[in-house]
GROMACS .gro file of C-alpha atoms in nm:
model
  492
    1MET     CA    1  -4.054  -0.739   5.796
    2ALA     CA    2  -4.422  -0.799   5.669
    3GLY     CA    3  -4.702  -0.997   5.876
    4ILE     CA    4  -4.569  -0.931   6.232
    5PRO     CA    5  -4.811  -0.937   6.472
    6LYS     CA    6  -5.032  -0.626   6.558
    7SER     CA    7  -4.917  -0.437   6.824
    8GLN     CA    8  -5.093  -0.135   7.039
    9GLY     CA    9  -4.980   0.166   7.101
   10LYS     CA   10  -4.910   0.635   7.078
   11VAL     CA   11  -4.906   0.798   6.807
   12ALA     CA   12  -4.705   1.180   6.775
   13VAL     CA   13  -4.953   1.418   6.582
   14ARG     CA   14  -4.997   1.756   6.556
   15CYS     CA   15  -5.428   1.863   6.590
   16GLN     CA   16  -5.561   2.163   6.417
   17ASP     CA   17  -5.494   2.399   6.710
   18GLY     CA   18  -5.085   2.330   6.686
   19SER     CA   19  -5.084   2.166   6.995
   20ILE     CA   20  -4.893   1.792   6.970
   21SER     CA   21  -5.138   1.545   7.076
   22TRP     CA   22  -5.053   1.151   7.155
   23MET     CA   23  -5.416   0.890   7.007
   24ASP     CA   24  -5.385   0.533   7.032
   25ALA     CA   25  -5.282   0.322   6.763
   26LEU     CA   26  -5.262  -0.010   6.635
   27VAL     CA   27  -4.882  -0.146   6.444
   28LEU     CA   28  -4.958  -0.298   6.161
   29ASP     CA   29  -4.663  -0.355   5.959
   30PHE     CA   30  -4.256  -0.264   5.935
   31ASP     CA   31  -4.017  -0.116   5.665
   32SER     CA   32  -3.675  -0.207   5.818
   33THR     CA   33  -3.548   0.006   5.546
   34GLY     CA   34  -3.728   0.296   5.670
   35ASN     CA   35  -3.748   0.293   6.012
   36ARG     CA   36  -4.112   0.299   5.949
   37TYR     CA   37  -4.373   0.136   6.159
   38LEU     CA   38  -4.752   0.126   5.897
   39VAL     CA   39  -4.955   0.258   6.158
   40GLN     CA   40  -5.398   0.288   6.207
   41LEU     CA   41  -5.551   0.523   6.419
   42GLN     CA   42  -5.765   0.321   6.662
   43SER     CA   43  -6.182   0.494   6.660
   44GLY     CA   44  -6.184   0.715   6.929
   45ALA     CA   45  -5.857   0.850   6.843
   46ALA     CA   46  -5.975   0.874   6.484
   47SER     CA   47  -6.207   1.152   6.535
   48ARG     CA   48  -6.005   1.376   6.684
   49SER     CA   49  -5.953   1.690   6.436
   50ILE     CA   50  -5.603   1.613   6.215
   51THR     CA   51  -5.471   1.899   6.009
   52PRO     CA   52  -5.092   1.814   5.811
   53THR     CA   53  -4.848   2.062   5.902
   54ALA     CA   54  -4.556   2.215   5.752
   55ASN     CA   55  -4.306   2.076   6.004
   56THR     CA   56  -4.227   1.748   5.834
   57ALA     CA   57  -3.843   1.706   5.965
   58ALA     CA   58  -4.013   1.647   6.251
   59TYR     CA   59  -4.374   1.500   6.215
   60PRO     CA   60  -4.258   1.399   5.817
   61SER     CA   61  -4.644   1.139   5.891
   62SER     CA   62  -4.861   1.448   5.988
   63ARG     CA   63  -4.968   1.520   5.679
   64THR     CA   64  -5.087   1.134   5.609
   65ALA     CA   65  -5.225   1.222   5.942
   66GLY     CA   66  -5.438   1.481   5.833
   67ALA     CA   67  -5.556   1.293   5.559
   68ALA     CA   68  -5.678   0.966   5.779
   69ALA     CA   69  -5.882   1.171   6.000
   70SER     CA   70  -6.138   1.142   5.719
   71THR     CA   71  -6.078   0.782   5.661
   72PRO     CA   72  -6.080   0.633   5.980
   73SER     CA   73  -5.972   0.281   5.896
   74ALA     CA   74  -5.635   0.419   5.615
   75PRO     CA   75  -5.366   0.324   5.762
   76PHE     CA   76  -4.996   0.613   5.715
   77TRP     CA   77  -4.663   0.505   5.820
   78ILE     CA   78  -4.406   0.722   6.133
   79PRO     CA   79  -4.155   0.712   6.213
   80ARG     CA   80  -4.002   0.500   6.553
   81VAL     CA   81  -4.014   0.824   6.766
   82GLN     CA   82  -4.351   0.839   6.711
   83LEU     CA   83  -4.474   0.585   6.837
   84CYS     CA   84  -4.504   0.429   7.233
   85PHE     CA   85  -4.496   0.044   7.231
   86ALA     CA   86  -4.826  -0.026   7.450
   87ALA     CA   87  -4.522  -0.223   7.666
   88GLU     CA   88  -4.285   0.052   7.748
   89ASP     CA   89  -4.186   0.259   8.019
   90PRO     CA   90  -4.362   0.559   7.879
   91ALA     CA   91  -4.088   0.804   8.119
   92LEU     CA   92  -3.810   0.619   7.964
   93TYR     CA   93  -3.981   0.729   7.630
   94ALA     CA   94  -4.001   1.067   7.689
   95LYS     CA   95  -3.694   1.084   7.771
   96ARG     CA   96  -3.530   0.941   7.436
   97PHE     CA   97  -3.787   1.208   7.277
   98ALA     CA   98  -3.712   1.459   7.433
   99ALA     CA   99  -3.338   1.357   7.426
  100ALA     CA  100  -3.412   1.391   7.029
  101CYS     CA  101  -3.580   1.662   7.039
  102VAL     CA  102  -3.316   1.810   7.171
  103ALA     CA  103  -3.113   1.625   6.878
  104VAL     CA  104  -3.242   1.746   6.626
  105SER     CA  105  -3.261   2.157   6.731
  106ALA     CA  106  -2.863   2.121   6.806
  107ALA     CA  107  -2.830   1.939   6.452
  108ASP     CA  108  -3.009   2.218   6.340
  109VAL     CA  109  -2.854   2.503   6.510
  110GLN     CA  110  -2.474   2.318   6.403
  111LEU     CA  111  -2.585   2.339   6.015
  112ALA     CA  112  -2.672   2.700   6.013
  113HIS     CA  113  -2.381   2.786   6.187
  114GLU     CA  114  -2.151   2.590   5.949
  115LEU     CA  115  -2.334   2.736   5.622
  116CYS     CA  116  -2.309   3.113   5.764
  117ILE     CA  117  -1.939   3.024   5.797
  118ASP     CA  118  -1.851   2.844   5.437
  119SER     CA  119  -2.078   3.140   5.296
  120MET     CA  120  -1.927   3.351   5.375
  121PRO     CA  121  -1.598   3.540   5.148
  122ILE     CA  122  -1.314   3.463   5.168
  123ASP     CA  123  -1.085   3.669   4.934
  124ASP     CA  124  -0.942   3.958   5.179
  125VAL     CA  125  -0.883   3.671   5.469
  126PRO     CA  126  -0.527   3.675   5.449
  127GLN     CA  127  -0.347   3.364   5.471
  128LEU     CA  128  -0.062   3.180   5.560
  129THR     CA  129   0.263   3.323   5.575
  130THR     CA  130   0.526   3.184   5.399
  131GLU     CA  131   0.668   3.127   5.760
  132GLN     CA  132   0.433   2.909   5.850
  133VAL     CA  133   0.369   2.711   5.531
  134ASN     CA  134   0.793   2.617   5.532
  135ARG     CA  135   0.625   2.476   5.937
  136VAL     CA  136   0.367   2.315   5.834
  137LEU     CA  137   0.574   2.152   5.541
  138THR     CA  138   0.893   2.074   5.789
  139PHE     CA  139   0.633   1.895   6.036
  140ALA     CA  140   0.463   1.698   5.722
  141MET     CA  141   0.719   1.564   5.532
  142ASN     CA  142   0.967   1.546   5.852
  143SER     CA  143   1.072   1.125   5.712
  144LYS     CA  144   1.329   1.087   5.506
  145LYS     CA  145   1.094   0.908   5.136
  146LEU     CA  146   0.891   1.233   5.150
  147LYS     CA  147   1.200   1.390   5.168
  148ASP     CA  148   1.344   1.164   4.844
  149ARG     CA  149   1.037   1.176   4.636
  150LEU     CA  150   0.971   1.601   4.594
  151MET     CA  151   0.604   1.562   4.623
  152ASP     CA  152   0.399   1.875   4.485
  153THR     CA  153   0.274   1.962   4.816
  154SER     CA  154   0.040   2.359   4.591
  155THR     CA  155  -0.297   2.131   4.641
  156LEU     CA  156  -0.153   2.067   5.079
  157ILE     CA  157  -0.123   2.416   5.078
  158ASN     CA  158  -0.445   2.510   4.940
  159GLU     CA  159  -0.638   2.312   5.141
  160ALA     CA  160  -0.429   2.460   5.498
  161ASN     CA  161  -0.507   2.780   5.368
  162LEU     CA  162  -0.924   2.713   5.325
  163GLU     CA  163  -0.905   2.590   5.613
  164HIS     CA  164  -0.726   2.888   5.778
  165ALA     CA  165  -0.959   3.108   5.590
  166ARG     CA  166  -1.199   2.922   5.752
  167ALA     CA  167  -1.117   2.918   6.095
  168MET     CA  168  -1.062   3.317   6.069
  169ASN     CA  169  -1.458   3.374   5.924
  170LYS     CA  170  -1.568   3.102   6.174
  171ALA     CA  171  -1.365   3.338   6.452
  172THR     CA  172  -1.529   3.694   6.336
  173LEU     CA  173  -1.849   3.531   6.311
  174GLN     CA  174  -1.846   3.424   6.644
  175ALA     CA  175  -1.722   3.724   6.748
  176LEU     CA  176  -1.970   3.935   6.620
  177ALA     CA  177  -2.191   3.773   6.715
  178ALA     CA  178  -2.175   3.794   7.094
  179ALA     CA  179  -2.089   4.181   7.095
  180ALA     CA  180  -2.493   4.220   6.825
  181GLY     CA  181  -2.557   4.044   7.209
  182THR     CA  182  -2.678   3.739   6.919
  183GLY     CA  183  -2.757   3.396   7.227
  184ASN     CA  184  -2.557   3.067   7.261
  185ALA     CA  185  -2.851   2.748   7.233
  186ALA     CA  186  -2.631   2.711   7.527
  187GLN     CA  187  -2.749   3.002   7.722
  188GLY     CA  188  -3.119   2.910   7.668
  189GLU     CA  189  -3.429   3.048   7.474
  190SER     CA  190  -3.458   3.428   7.658
  191SER     CA  191  -3.061   3.492   7.591
  192ALA     CA  192  -3.179   3.435   7.190
  193ALA     CA  193  -3.499   3.615   7.248
  194GLU     CA  194  -3.253   3.943   7.274
  195GLY     CA  195  -3.039   3.826   6.986
  196TYR     CA  196  -3.334   3.841   6.763
  197ALA     CA  197  -3.439   4.182   6.893
  198ALA     CA  198  -3.119   4.330   6.855
  199ALA     CA  199  -3.077   4.187   6.509
  200ALA     CA  200  -3.434   4.257   6.407
  201ALA     CA  201  -3.385   4.659   6.532
  202GLY     CA  202  -3.131   4.738   6.382
  203ALA     CA  203  -2.825   4.619   6.571
  204SER     CA  204  -2.493   4.698   6.373
  205VAL     CA  205  -2.164   4.599   6.454
  206VAL     CA  206  -1.844   4.763   6.275
  207GLY     CA  207  -2.040   4.856   5.985
  208VAL     CA  208  -2.163   4.523   5.965
  209GLN     CA  209  -2.599   4.405   5.997
  210LEU     CA  210  -2.643   4.054   6.145
  211LEU     CA  211  -2.898   3.829   6.082
  212PRO     CA  212  -3.118   3.612   6.374
  213LEU     CA  213  -2.868   3.353   6.469
  214VAL     CA  214  -2.821   3.131   6.714
  215LEU     CA  215  -2.452   3.012   6.830
  216PRO     CA  216  -2.399   2.619   6.944
  217PRO     CA  217  -2.306   2.588   7.240
  218ALA     CA  218  -1.864   2.602   7.307
  219GLU     CA  219  -1.666   2.304   7.328
  220PRO     CA  220  -1.601   2.267   7.643
  221VAL     CA  221  -1.243   2.384   7.802
  222LYS     CA  222  -1.015   2.064   7.884
  223PRO     CA  223  -0.921   2.147   8.204
  224VAL     CA  224  -0.472   2.197   8.190
  225PRO     CA  225  -0.357   1.918   8.435
  226ALA     CA  226  -0.094   1.955   8.689
  227LYS     CA  227   0.129   1.766   8.666
  228GLY     CA  228   0.281   1.624   8.313
  229THR     CA  229   0.234   1.251   8.391
  230VAL     CA  230  -0.057   1.002   8.524
  231GLU     CA  231  -0.032   0.954   8.926
  232VAL     CA  232  -0.082   0.553   9.009
  233PRO     CA  233  -0.269   0.498   9.293
  234ALA     CA  234  -0.070   0.468   9.664
  235THR     CA  235  -0.105   0.165   9.681
  236TYR     CA  236   0.026   0.075   9.396
  237ASP     CA  237   0.378  -0.035   9.403
  238PHE     CA  238   0.539   0.126   9.049
  239ARG     CA  239   0.899   0.010   9.128
  240GLU     CA  240   0.803  -0.365   9.231
  241GLN     CA  241   0.580  -0.368   8.847
  242LEU     CA  242   0.827  -0.236   8.660
  243SER     CA  243   1.130  -0.428   8.802
  244GLU     CA  244   0.813  -0.794   8.759
  245PHE     CA  245   0.735  -0.622   8.372
  246SER     CA  246   1.139  -0.606   8.313
  247PHE     CA  247   1.216  -0.925   8.480
  248ARG     CA  248   0.995  -1.112   8.218
  249THR     CA  249   0.972  -0.915   7.883
  250LEU     CA  250   1.247  -0.928   7.627
  251LEU     CA  251   1.250  -0.616   7.494
  252THR     CA  252   1.488  -0.441   7.741
  253LYS     CA  253   1.776  -0.438   7.491
  254PRO     CA  254   1.808  -0.236   7.133
  255GLU     CA  255   1.915  -0.543   7.054
  256VAL     CA  256   1.686  -0.782   7.032
  257ILE     CA  257   1.448  -0.552   6.837
  258HIS     CA  258   1.643  -0.466   6.558
  259ALA     CA  259   1.694  -0.860   6.501
  260LEU     CA  260   1.289  -0.910   6.544
  261SER     CA  261   1.236  -0.643   6.313
  262LYS     CA  262   1.524  -0.748   6.049
  263ILE     CA  263   1.371  -1.116   6.147
  264ARG     CA  264   1.037  -1.018   6.048
  265LEU     CA  265   1.195  -0.843   5.757
  266GLU     CA  266   1.343  -1.165   5.549
  267SER     CA  267   1.052  -1.388   5.719
  268SER     CA  268   0.754  -1.148   5.522
  269LYS     CA  269   1.023  -1.234   5.225
  270VAL     CA  270   0.960  -1.604   5.225
  271ILE     CA  271   0.503  -1.583   5.313
  272LYS     CA  272   0.527  -1.406   4.937
  273MET     CA  273   0.714  -1.682   4.753
  274SER     CA  274   0.517  -1.957   4.548
  275LEU     CA  275   0.612  -2.380   4.619
  276PHE     CA  276   0.357  -2.426   4.253
  277ASN     CA  277   0.435  -2.236   3.929
  278THR     CA  278   0.012  -2.073   3.871
  279PHE     CA  279   0.167  -1.908   3.525
  280SER     CA  280   0.078  -2.102   3.205
  281SER     CA  281   0.088  -1.904   2.890
  282LYS     CA  282   0.076  -2.210   2.616
  283SER     CA  283  -0.001  -2.584   2.665
  284VAL     CA  284   0.271  -2.837   2.783
  285ARG     CA  285   0.250  -3.283   2.796
  286LEU     CA  286   0.234  -3.306   3.181
  287GLU     CA  287   0.553  -3.405   3.184
  288GLU     CA  288   0.667  -3.128   3.112
  289PHE     CA  289   0.412  -2.963   3.426
  290GLU     CA  290   0.512  -3.160   3.613
  291GLN     CA  291   0.913  -2.996   3.575
  292LEU     CA  292   0.798  -2.679   3.629
  293GLN     CA  293   0.618  -2.755   3.935
  294THR     CA  294   0.878  -2.965   4.048
  295ALA     CA  295   1.097  -2.684   3.984
  296ALA     CA  296   0.945  -2.434   4.127
  297THR     CA  297   0.867  -2.537   4.481
  298ASP     CA  298   1.250  -2.727   4.501
  299SER     CA  299   1.368  -2.344   4.451
  300VAL     CA  300   1.184  -2.269   4.733
  301ALA     CA  301   1.269  -2.510   4.914
  302ASN     CA  302   1.706  -2.427   4.869
  303HIS     CA  303   1.619  -2.118   4.945
  304LEU     CA  304   1.391  -2.144   5.281
  305ARG     CA  305   1.715  -2.377   5.408
  306ASP     CA  306   1.995  -2.214   5.255
  307ASN     CA  307   1.934  -1.848   5.268
  308TRP     CA  308   1.692  -1.858   5.503
  309SER     CA  309   1.791  -2.040   5.776
  310ALA     CA  310   2.139  -1.870   5.744
  311SER     CA  311   2.107  -1.464   5.697
  312THR     CA  312   1.792  -1.560   6.031
  313LYS     CA  313   2.087  -1.671   6.171
  314ASN     CA  314   2.340  -1.485   6.111
  315ILE     CA  315   2.090  -1.137   6.192
  316ILE     CA  316   2.098  -1.347   6.567
  317LYS     CA  317   2.437  -1.350   6.591
  318SER     CA  318   2.531  -1.000   6.462
  319ALA     CA  319   2.308  -0.925   6.674
  320PHE     CA  320   2.338  -1.026   6.993
  321LYS     CA  321   2.752  -1.080   6.973
  322ASP     CA  322   2.865  -0.773   7.138
  323VAL     CA  323   2.637  -0.838   7.430
  324GLY     CA  324   2.832  -1.000   7.634
  325LYS     CA  325   2.730  -1.197   7.980
  326GLY     CA  326   2.424  -1.176   8.119
  327TRP     CA  327   2.037  -1.252   7.962
  328TYR     CA  328   2.171  -1.280   7.576
  329ASN     CA  329   2.474  -1.435   7.681
  330LEU     CA  330   2.598  -1.611   7.315
  331ALA     CA  331   2.908  -1.810   7.449
  332GLU     CA  332   2.703  -1.998   7.757
  333THR     CA  333   2.866  -2.272   7.849
  334SER     CA  334   2.604  -2.411   8.099
  335PHE     CA  335   2.296  -2.557   7.999
  336GLU     CA  336   2.113  -2.510   8.324
  337THR     CA  337   2.234  -2.125   8.317
  338TYR     CA  338   2.082  -2.133   7.975
  339ARG     CA  339   1.745  -2.306   8.046
  340PHE     CA  340   1.710  -1.919   8.243
  341SER     CA  341   1.757  -1.640   8.008
  342LYS     CA  342   1.580  -1.450   7.840
  343LEU     CA  343   1.781  -1.559   7.547
  344ARG     CA  344   1.611  -1.967   7.520
  345ARG     CA  345   1.308  -1.733   7.492
  346PHE     CA  346   1.419  -1.542   7.278
  347LEU     CA  347   1.520  -1.795   7.040
  348GLY     CA  348   1.170  -1.967   7.095
  349LEU     CA  349   1.040  -1.655   7.038
  350VAL     CA  350   1.211  -1.650   6.693
  351ARG     CA  351   1.129  -2.049   6.589
  352PHE     CA  352   0.745  -2.006   6.648
  353SER     CA  353   0.759  -1.702   6.415
  354MET     CA  354   0.988  -1.927   6.111
  355GLU     CA  355   0.757  -2.234   6.201
  356ASP     CA  356   0.462  -1.990   6.149
  357THR     CA  357   0.575  -1.883   5.870
  358LEU     CA  358   0.612  -2.230   5.693
  359ARG     CA  359   0.271  -2.229   5.781
  360PHE     CA  360   0.177  -1.933   5.622
  361LEU     CA  361   0.412  -1.996   5.331
  362ALA     CA  362   0.175  -2.373   5.230
  363GLU     CA  363  -0.204  -2.217   5.324
  364GLY     CA  364  -0.067  -1.978   5.052
  365SER     CA  365   0.066  -2.231   4.812
  366MET     CA  366  -0.190  -2.423   4.842
  367ARG     CA  367  -0.449  -2.131   4.815
  368LYS     CA  368  -0.357  -2.005   4.451
  369PHE     CA  369  -0.229  -2.348   4.330
  370VAL     CA  370  -0.604  -2.545   4.345
  371THR     CA  371  -0.722  -2.144   4.308
  372PHE     CA  372  -0.533  -2.239   3.939
  373MET     CA  373  -0.626  -2.577   3.865
  374GLN     CA  374  -0.967  -2.476   3.959
  375GLY     CA  375  -0.978  -2.196   3.658
  376CYS     CA  376  -0.807  -2.472   3.385
  377CYS     CA  377  -1.092  -2.700   3.498
  378SER     CA  378  -1.386  -2.467   3.546
  379ASP     CA  379  -1.434  -2.529   3.094
  380VAL     CA  380  -1.799  -2.783   3.137
  381VAL     CA  381  -1.759  -3.006   2.818
  382ASP     CA  382  -2.010  -3.209   2.634
  383VAL     CA  383  -1.955  -3.439   2.440
  384ALA     CA  384  -2.282  -3.483   2.204
  385SER     CA  385  -2.126  -3.721   1.953
  386THR     CA  386  -1.802  -3.744   1.767
  387SER     CA  387  -1.879  -3.440   1.565
  388LYS     CA  388  -2.053  -3.251   1.788
  389VAL     CA  389  -1.888  -3.116   2.149
  390THR     CA  390  -1.953  -2.843   2.355
  391VAL     CA  391  -1.738  -2.661   2.506
  392ASP     CA  392  -1.833  -2.411   2.809
  393SER     CA  393  -1.621  -2.159   2.941
  394LYS     CA  394  -1.640  -1.970   3.248
  395ASP     CA  395  -1.264  -1.825   3.252
  396LEU     CA  396  -1.230  -1.653   2.959
  397SER     CA  397  -0.863  -1.495   3.057
  398ARG     CA  398  -0.715  -1.812   2.968
  399LYS     CA  399  -0.577  -1.870   2.660
  400ALA     CA  400  -0.518  -2.195   2.571
  401PRO     CA  401  -0.557  -2.520   2.749
  402LEU     CA  402  -0.287  -2.615   3.084
  403LEU     CA  403  -0.214  -2.939   2.865
  404LEU     CA  404  -0.148  -3.093   2.526
  405THR     CA  405  -0.253  -3.485   2.515
  406GLU     CA  406  -0.292  -3.663   2.117
  407LEU     CA  407  -0.496  -3.898   1.999
  408VAL     CA  408  -0.268  -4.292   1.952
  409VAL     CA  409  -0.393  -4.598   1.813
  410ALA     CA  410  -0.349  -4.836   2.072
  411PRO     CA  411  -0.026  -5.042   2.025
  412GLU     CA  412  -0.378  -5.346   2.131
  413GLY     CA  413  -0.494  -5.198   1.717
  414GLY     CA  414  -0.846  -5.203   1.926
  415GLY     CA  415  -0.887  -4.877   1.878
  416PHE     CA  416  -0.725  -4.459   2.027
  417ALA     CA  417  -0.599  -4.401   2.347
  418TYR     CA  418  -0.452  -4.069   2.496
  419SER     CA  419  -0.057  -4.033   2.409
  420THR     CA  420  -0.125  -3.919   2.826
  421PRO     CA  421  -0.381  -4.210   3.063
  422VAL     CA  422  -0.643  -4.000   3.188
  423GLU     CA  423  -0.526  -4.185   3.549
  424THR     CA  424  -0.185  -4.070   3.522
  425ILE     CA  425  -0.263  -3.709   3.483
  426HIS     CA  426  -0.473  -3.706   3.807
  427SER     CA  427  -0.202  -3.916   3.952
  428LYS     CA  428   0.093  -3.667   3.825
  429ILE     CA  429  -0.110  -3.378   3.969
  430ILE     CA  430  -0.154  -3.465   4.324
  431ALA     CA  431   0.149  -3.548   4.321
  432VAL     CA  432   0.324  -3.277   4.262
  433PHE     CA  433   0.133  -3.129   4.564
  434ASP     CA  434   0.212  -3.416   4.843
  435ARG     CA  435   0.615  -3.323   4.730
  436ALA     CA  436   0.561  -2.908   4.758
  437ILE     CA  437   0.389  -2.996   5.065
  438SER     CA  438   0.601  -3.287   5.191
  439LYS     CA  439   0.923  -3.052   5.128
  440LEU     CA  440   0.907  -2.802   5.407
  441GLN     CA  441   0.977  -3.070   5.657
  442GLY     CA  442   1.300  -3.124   5.843
  443LEU     CA  443   1.408  -2.821   5.819
  444ASN     CA  444   1.632  -2.758   6.113
  445GLN     CA  445   1.589  -2.554   6.421
  446LEU     CA  446   1.813  -2.257   6.437
  447GLU     CA  447   1.898  -2.314   6.857
  448PRO     CA  448   2.195  -2.533   6.809
  449GLY     CA  449   2.346  -2.385   6.575
  450ILE     CA  450   2.306  -2.045   6.726
  451MET     CA  451   2.464  -2.171   7.091
  452ASP     CA  452   2.687  -2.399   6.964
  453GLN     CA  453   2.898  -2.359   7.335
  454LEU     CA  454   2.609  -2.631   7.445
  455PHE     CA  455   2.594  -3.017   7.435
  456TRP     CA  456   2.228  -3.145   7.191
  457PRO     CA  457   2.144  -3.460   7.201
  458SER     CA  458   2.004  -3.498   6.836
  459ALA     CA  459   1.883  -3.226   6.619
  460LEU     CA  460   1.573  -2.973   6.592
  461LEU     CA  461   1.347  -2.920   6.303
  462LEU     CA  462   1.070  -2.692   6.294
  463ASN     CA  463   0.728  -2.808   6.271
  464SER     CA  464   0.543  -2.735   5.934
  465VAL     CA  465   0.230  -2.838   5.759
  466HIS     CA  466   0.202  -3.213   5.738
  467LEU     CA  467  -0.068  -3.429   5.429
  468GLN     CA  468  -0.232  -3.505   5.752
  469GLU     CA  469  -0.325  -3.230   5.869
  470GLU     CA  470  -0.733  -3.087   5.729
  471VAL     CA  471  -0.626  -2.799   5.618
  472THR     CA  472  -0.375  -2.977   5.379
  473VAL     CA  473  -0.686  -3.280   5.289
  474ARG     CA  474  -0.853  -3.025   5.215
  475ALA     CA  475  -0.706  -2.872   4.971
  476ARG     CA  476  -0.630  -3.238   4.785
  477ASP     CA  477  -0.994  -3.285   4.827
  478ALA     CA  478  -1.077  -3.026   4.605
  479LEU     CA  479  -0.723  -2.992   4.365
  480SER     CA  480  -0.894  -3.411   4.294
  481GLY     CA  481  -1.265  -3.273   4.254
  482CYS     CA  482  -1.182  -3.045   4.003
  483LEU     CA  483  -0.942  -3.297   3.858
  484LEU     CA  484  -1.231  -3.638   3.801
  485ALA     CA  485  -1.439  -3.374   3.621
  486SER     CA  486  -1.205  -3.248   3.395
  487LEU     CA  487  -1.115  -3.582   3.338
  488GLN     CA  488  -1.419  -3.760   3.269
  489PRO     CA  489  -1.530  -3.666   2.942
  490LEU     CA  490  -1.219  -3.839   2.822
  491ARG     CA  491  -1.372  -4.144   2.940
  492ARG     CA  492  -1.642  -4.079   2.701
   0.00000   0.00000   0.00000
């Protein structure tokens, strides 16, 4: 972010005596990639003697700052943690700076501890026993699919043995460090200093001489709850809330859950279908292309009308056939009773699910077909003359053009023409698109067929994507645009 306004602030640098000093500086620029600021010490601050420091982790720019002492006008980069803007609250900044220092120290201690554990040998550490391995595999492969696949678990067992050996080494290291008096980071500097002194004096435990090591703070032990349940306030009427929830929810019977899972499985199969044939291996005439698309559309439409609706209806009837009277009575004869039943709400949920499936099918099919046609129309044809025509193909995976036409003598004898008129290509492909969307209209709802003991004055239809909807209009315009652009060279 170059060109930011100049701001005043204070930067942390290390002086010759080893102390950290805050000096007035001017912020010149900001590096967003490294979260660094370009600062320049002001004349009064730059006159103080500053020396480089080897602690580049805490003060990575102090070496550059030392060079800046001899050249006050030379700017240098510093991280955000070493810069306190003049507009900031010094108290809040001090807390943030202290928290950063504590986090760095804790990270150093944790990294050193993990490095020691990773460096310990694991050859003499006993591995998991056969009983333990079998118990782990039993819990890890407790599903039928995993058991039938006969998976190779040697890699997983090796990882488990490695983690087990590492855990044993960690426990050994902590026990030896505690016995040698090595401090814990959470216990303060005094205990750590005592541990360093003991280790420097040659303290050994069981013949093992320890180097100075500060252990990371122990993880807090979670209190064991007195009860295995969650307590609720005394003012919370659990029975009333449970009764209200049971009254409103549909998932009070296993038959409902089984039926919904099977219905969603059938719907997922429908969503994977397509109303168009988007596979082209050779060039075809316009009539043949139209027949292929019509066959694909009719196949999906017949499946929706005959198989999908019938299978969904059979799933619901078989699920609730033994329920009998109550919330899910399929033999209900009173329309007033049916209006307040859970079965009506369940059938409404199924209707919404089927309408969503039709919408996903339509939108997915339109998206695939438009993408397919755009790929077929992506070639850029430049007709310079009758003997010079260049074709720039963007889709290198396509081996042959989509449509095939011939150059014939015009019936009037006035020149040449195409066997398939150019205007017909555009209009018929758009007609194929509109016909496929229209095929999703007119599907009957399942409610009248399932509740056949009730009187239904008219047929109820499922809502679906229509031709005037915004998503359909956008897809049709995109399809029309790529067709017109690709047919333009044929009109020359």
